Coordinates of N, CA and C in Angstrom, one line a residue:
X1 N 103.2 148.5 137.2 CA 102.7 148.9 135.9 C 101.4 149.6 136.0
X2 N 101.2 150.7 135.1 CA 99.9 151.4 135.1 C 99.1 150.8 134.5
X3 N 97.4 151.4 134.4 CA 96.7 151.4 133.6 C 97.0 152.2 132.2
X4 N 97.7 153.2 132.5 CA 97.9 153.5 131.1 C 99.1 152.9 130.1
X5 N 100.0 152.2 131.2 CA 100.8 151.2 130.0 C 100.0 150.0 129.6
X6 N 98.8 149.9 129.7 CA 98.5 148.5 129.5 C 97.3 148.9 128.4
X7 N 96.3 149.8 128.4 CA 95.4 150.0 128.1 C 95.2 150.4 126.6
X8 N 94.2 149.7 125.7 CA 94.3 149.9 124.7 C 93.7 151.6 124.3
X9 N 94.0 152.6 123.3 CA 94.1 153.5 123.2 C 92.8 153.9 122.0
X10 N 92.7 152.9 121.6 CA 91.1 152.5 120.3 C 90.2 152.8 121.3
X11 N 89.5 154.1 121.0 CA 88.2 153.8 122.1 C 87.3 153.9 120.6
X12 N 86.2 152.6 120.7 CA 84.9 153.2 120.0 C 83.7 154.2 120.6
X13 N 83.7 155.0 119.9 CA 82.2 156.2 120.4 C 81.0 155.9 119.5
X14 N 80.0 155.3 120.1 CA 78.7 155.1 119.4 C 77.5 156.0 120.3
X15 N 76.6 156.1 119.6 CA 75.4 156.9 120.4 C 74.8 155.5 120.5
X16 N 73.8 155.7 121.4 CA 72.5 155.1 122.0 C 71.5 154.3 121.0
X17 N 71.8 155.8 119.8 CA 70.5 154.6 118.7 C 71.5 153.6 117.8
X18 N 72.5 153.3 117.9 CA 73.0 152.7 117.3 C 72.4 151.2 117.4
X19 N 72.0 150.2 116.0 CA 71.4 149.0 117.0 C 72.5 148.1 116.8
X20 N 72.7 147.0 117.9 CA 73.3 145.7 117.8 C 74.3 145.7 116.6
X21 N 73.7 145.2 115.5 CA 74.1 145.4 114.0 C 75.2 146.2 114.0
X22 N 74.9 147.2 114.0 CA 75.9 148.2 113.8 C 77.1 148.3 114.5
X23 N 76.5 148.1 116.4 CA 77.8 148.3 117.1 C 78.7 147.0 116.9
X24 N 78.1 145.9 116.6 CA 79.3 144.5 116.5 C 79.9 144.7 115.2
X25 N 79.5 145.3 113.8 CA 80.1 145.9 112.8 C 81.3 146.8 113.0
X26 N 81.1 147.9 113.5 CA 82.5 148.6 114.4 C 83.2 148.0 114.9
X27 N 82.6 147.4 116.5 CA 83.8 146.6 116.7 C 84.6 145.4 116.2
X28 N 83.7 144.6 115.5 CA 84.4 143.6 114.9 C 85.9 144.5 114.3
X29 N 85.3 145.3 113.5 CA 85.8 146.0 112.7 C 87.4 146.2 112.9
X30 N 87.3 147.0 114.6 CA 88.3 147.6 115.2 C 89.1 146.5 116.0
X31 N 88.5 145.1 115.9 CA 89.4 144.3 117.2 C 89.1 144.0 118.0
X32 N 87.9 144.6 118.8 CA 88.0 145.6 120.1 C 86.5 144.7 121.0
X33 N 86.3 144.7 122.1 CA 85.6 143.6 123.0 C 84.2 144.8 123.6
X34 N 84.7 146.1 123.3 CA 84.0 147.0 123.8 C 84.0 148.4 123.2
X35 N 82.1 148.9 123.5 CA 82.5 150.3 123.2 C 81.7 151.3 124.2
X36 N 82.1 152.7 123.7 CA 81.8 153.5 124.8 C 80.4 153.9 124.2
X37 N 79.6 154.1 125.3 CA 78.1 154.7 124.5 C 77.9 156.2 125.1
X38 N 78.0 156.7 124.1 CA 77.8 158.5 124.8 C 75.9 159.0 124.6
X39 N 75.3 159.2 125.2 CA 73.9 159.4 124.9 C 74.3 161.3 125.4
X40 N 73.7 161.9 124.5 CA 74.0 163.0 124.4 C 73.0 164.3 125.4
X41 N 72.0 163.3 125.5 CA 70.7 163.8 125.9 C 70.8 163.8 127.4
X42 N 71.6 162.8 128.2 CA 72.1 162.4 129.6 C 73.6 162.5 130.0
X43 N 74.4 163.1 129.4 CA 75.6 163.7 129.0 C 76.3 162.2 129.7
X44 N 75.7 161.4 129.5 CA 76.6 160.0 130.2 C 76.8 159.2 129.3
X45 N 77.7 158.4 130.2 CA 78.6 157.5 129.2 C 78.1 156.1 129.7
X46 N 78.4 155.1 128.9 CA 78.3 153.9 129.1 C 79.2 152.8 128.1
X47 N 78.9 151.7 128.7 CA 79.7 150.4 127.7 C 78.6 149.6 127.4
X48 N 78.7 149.1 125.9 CA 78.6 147.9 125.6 C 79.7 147.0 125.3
X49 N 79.2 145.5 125.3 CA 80.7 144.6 125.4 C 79.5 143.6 124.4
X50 N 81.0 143.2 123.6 CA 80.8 142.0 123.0 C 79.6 141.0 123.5
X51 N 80.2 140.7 125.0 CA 79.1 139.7 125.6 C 77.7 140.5 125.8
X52 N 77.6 141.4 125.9 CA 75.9 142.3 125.7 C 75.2 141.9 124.5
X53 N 75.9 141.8 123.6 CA 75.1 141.7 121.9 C 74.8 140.4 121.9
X54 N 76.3 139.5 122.2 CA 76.1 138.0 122.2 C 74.7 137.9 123.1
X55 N 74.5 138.1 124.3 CA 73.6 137.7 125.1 C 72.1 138.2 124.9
X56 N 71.9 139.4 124.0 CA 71.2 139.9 122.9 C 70.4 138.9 121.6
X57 N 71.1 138.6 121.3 CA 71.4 137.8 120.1 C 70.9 136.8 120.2
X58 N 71.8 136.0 121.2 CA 71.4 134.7 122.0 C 70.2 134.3 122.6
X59 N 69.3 135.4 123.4 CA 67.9 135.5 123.4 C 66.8 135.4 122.5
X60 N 67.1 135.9 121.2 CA 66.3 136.0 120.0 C 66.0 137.7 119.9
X61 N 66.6 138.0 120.5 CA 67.0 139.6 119.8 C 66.9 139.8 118.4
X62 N 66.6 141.0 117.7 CA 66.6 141.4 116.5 C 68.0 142.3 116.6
X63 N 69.0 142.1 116.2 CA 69.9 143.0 116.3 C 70.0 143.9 115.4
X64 N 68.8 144.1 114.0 CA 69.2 145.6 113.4 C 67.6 146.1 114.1
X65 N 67.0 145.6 114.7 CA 66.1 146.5 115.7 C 66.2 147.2 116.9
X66 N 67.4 146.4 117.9 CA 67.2 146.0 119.3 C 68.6 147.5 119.0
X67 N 68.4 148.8 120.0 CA 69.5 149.4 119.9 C 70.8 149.3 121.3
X68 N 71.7 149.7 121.1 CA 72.5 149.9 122.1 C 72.2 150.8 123.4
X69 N 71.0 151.0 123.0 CA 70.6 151.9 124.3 C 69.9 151.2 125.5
X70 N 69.2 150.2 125.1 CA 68.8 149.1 125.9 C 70.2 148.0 126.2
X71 N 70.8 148.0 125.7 CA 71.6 147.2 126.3 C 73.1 147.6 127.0
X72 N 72.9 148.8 127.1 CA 74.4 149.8 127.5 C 74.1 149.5 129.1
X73 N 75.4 149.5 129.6 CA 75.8 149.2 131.3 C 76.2 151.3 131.2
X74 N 75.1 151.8 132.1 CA 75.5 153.0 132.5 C 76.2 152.9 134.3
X75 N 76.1 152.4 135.0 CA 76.1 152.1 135.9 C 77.8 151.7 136.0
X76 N 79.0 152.6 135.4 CA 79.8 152.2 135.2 C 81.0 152.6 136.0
X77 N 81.9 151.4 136.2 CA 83.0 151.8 136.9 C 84.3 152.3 136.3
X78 N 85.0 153.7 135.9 CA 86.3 154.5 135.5 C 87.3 154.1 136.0
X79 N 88.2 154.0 135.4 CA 89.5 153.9 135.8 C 90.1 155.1 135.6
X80 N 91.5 155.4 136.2 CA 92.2 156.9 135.4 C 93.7 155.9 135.5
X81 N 94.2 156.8 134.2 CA 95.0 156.2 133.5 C 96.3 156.0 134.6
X82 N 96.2 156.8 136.0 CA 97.4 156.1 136.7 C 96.9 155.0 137.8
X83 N 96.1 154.5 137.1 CA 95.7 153.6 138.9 C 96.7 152.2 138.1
X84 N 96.7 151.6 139.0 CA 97.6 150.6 138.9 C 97.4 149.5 138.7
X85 N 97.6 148.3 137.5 CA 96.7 147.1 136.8 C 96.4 146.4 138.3
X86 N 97.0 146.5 139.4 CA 96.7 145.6 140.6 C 95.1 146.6 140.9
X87 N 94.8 147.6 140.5 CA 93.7 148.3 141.1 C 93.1 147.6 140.3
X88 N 92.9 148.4 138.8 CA 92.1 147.7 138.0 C 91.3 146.1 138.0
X89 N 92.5 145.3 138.1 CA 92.0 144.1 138.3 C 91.5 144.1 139.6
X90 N 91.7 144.4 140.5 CA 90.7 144.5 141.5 C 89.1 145.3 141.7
X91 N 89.0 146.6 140.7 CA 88.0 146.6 140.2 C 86.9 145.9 139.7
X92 N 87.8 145.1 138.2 CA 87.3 144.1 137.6 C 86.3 143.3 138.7
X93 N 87.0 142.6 139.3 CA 86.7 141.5 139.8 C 85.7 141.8 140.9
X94 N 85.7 142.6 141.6 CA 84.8 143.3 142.9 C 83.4 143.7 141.7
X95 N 83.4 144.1 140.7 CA 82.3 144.5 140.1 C 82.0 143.1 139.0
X96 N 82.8 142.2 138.7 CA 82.3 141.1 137.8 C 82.8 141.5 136.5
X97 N 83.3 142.5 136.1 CA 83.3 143.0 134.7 C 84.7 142.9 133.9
X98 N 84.3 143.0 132.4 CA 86.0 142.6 131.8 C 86.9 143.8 131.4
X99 N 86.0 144.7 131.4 CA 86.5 146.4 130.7 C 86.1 147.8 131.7
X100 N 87.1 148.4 131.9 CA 87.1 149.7 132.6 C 87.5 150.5 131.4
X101 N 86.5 151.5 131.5 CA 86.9 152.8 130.6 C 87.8 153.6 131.0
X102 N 88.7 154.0 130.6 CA 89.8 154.8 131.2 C 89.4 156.5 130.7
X103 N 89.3 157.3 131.9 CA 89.2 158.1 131.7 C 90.2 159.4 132.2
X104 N 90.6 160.7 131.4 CA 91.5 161.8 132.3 C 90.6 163.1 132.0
X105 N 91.1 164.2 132.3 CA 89.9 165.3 132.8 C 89.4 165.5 131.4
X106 N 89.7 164.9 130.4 CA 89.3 165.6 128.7 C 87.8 164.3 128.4
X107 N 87.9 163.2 129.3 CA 87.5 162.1 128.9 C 87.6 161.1 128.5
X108 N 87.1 160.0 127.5 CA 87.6 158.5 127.9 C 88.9 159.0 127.1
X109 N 90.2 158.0 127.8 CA 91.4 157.9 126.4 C 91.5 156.6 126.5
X110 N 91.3 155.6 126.6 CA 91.5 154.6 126.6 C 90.5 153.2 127.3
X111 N 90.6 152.2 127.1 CA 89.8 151.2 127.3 C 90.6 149.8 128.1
X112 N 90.2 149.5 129.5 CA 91.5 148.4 129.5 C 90.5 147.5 130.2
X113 N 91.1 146.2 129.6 CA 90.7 144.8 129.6 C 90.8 143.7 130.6
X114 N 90.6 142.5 130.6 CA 91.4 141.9 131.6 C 92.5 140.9 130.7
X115 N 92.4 141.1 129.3 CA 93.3 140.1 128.2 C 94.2 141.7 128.3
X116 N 94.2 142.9 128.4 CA 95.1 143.7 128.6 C 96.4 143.3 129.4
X117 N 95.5 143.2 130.7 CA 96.0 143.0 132.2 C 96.6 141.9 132.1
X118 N 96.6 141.1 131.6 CA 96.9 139.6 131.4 C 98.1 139.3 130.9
X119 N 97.9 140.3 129.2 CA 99.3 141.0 128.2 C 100.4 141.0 129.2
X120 N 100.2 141.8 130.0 CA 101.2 142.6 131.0 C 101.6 141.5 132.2
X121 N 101.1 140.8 132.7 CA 101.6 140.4 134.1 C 102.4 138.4 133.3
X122 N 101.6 138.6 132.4 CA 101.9 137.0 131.4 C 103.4 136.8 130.9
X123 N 104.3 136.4 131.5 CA 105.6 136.3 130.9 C 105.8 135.4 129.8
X124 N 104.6 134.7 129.4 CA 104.6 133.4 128.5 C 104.8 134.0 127.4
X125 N 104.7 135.2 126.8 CA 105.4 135.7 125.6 C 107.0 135.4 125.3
X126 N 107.6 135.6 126.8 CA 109.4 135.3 126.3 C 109.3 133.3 126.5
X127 N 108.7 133.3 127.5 CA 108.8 131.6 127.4 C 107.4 130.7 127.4
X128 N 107.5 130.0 126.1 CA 106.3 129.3 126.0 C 106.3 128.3 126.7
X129 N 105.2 128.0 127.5 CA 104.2 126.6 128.0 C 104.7 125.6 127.0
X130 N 104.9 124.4 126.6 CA 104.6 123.7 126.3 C 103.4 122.8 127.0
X131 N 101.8 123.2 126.6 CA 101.1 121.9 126.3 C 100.9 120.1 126.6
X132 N 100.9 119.7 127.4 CA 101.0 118.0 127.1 C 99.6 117.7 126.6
X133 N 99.1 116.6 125.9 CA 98.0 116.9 126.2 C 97.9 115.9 124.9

């Protein structure tokens, strides 16, 4: 299976001044664990993730002060939509991280997870676990 059968196709686009506040309002919004940060001025891209704000937050962060620009991961690792969830998750994991931006020559189209990757390799949808417990 690909990255692009797995990958969610929601990408959020936030700029840089967006603060805290705002970007977990979007995502809440959309579902979504992550967003892409486009800073326009450095024509680069980045993520924030859920756990960025949380760990924001959690410090004593002001989140309608504190913007997404300080806490964006530019430093980031792409996927393209044919590499293979065995790639991906091997990304993942070689880098520590839960989300690759999926990108093809137009730019991001997608966002994939490791609860993506999970979706897909998880047969416990046709048969449930029963629990003891």
């Amino acid at each position: 299976m690909l990255v692009r059968d797995a990958m969610s196709t929601v990408v959020l686009t936030i700029g840089p001044t967006h603060t805290l506040r705002q970007a977990a309002r979007l995502m809440s919004a959309r579902r979504i664990g992550a967003a892409v940060v486009h800073d326009p001025d450095t024509c680069g891209l980045g993520i924030i993730t859920e756990r960025d704000i949380l760990n924001a937050v959690g410090s004593g962060q002001n989140p309608d002060v504190e913007t997404a620009s300080t806490h964006t991961t530019t430093d980031v690792v792409f996927a393209a939509p044919t590499w293979t969830l065995e790639e991906a998750a091997e990304a993942m994991t070689h880098g520590g991280f839960r989300h690759l931006i999926v990108l093809d020559d137009d730019g991001p189209v997608g966002i994939v997870s490791v609860r993506d990757i999970i979706r897909c390799w998880a047969p416990a949808r046709r048969h449930p676990v029963e629990l003891v417990g």
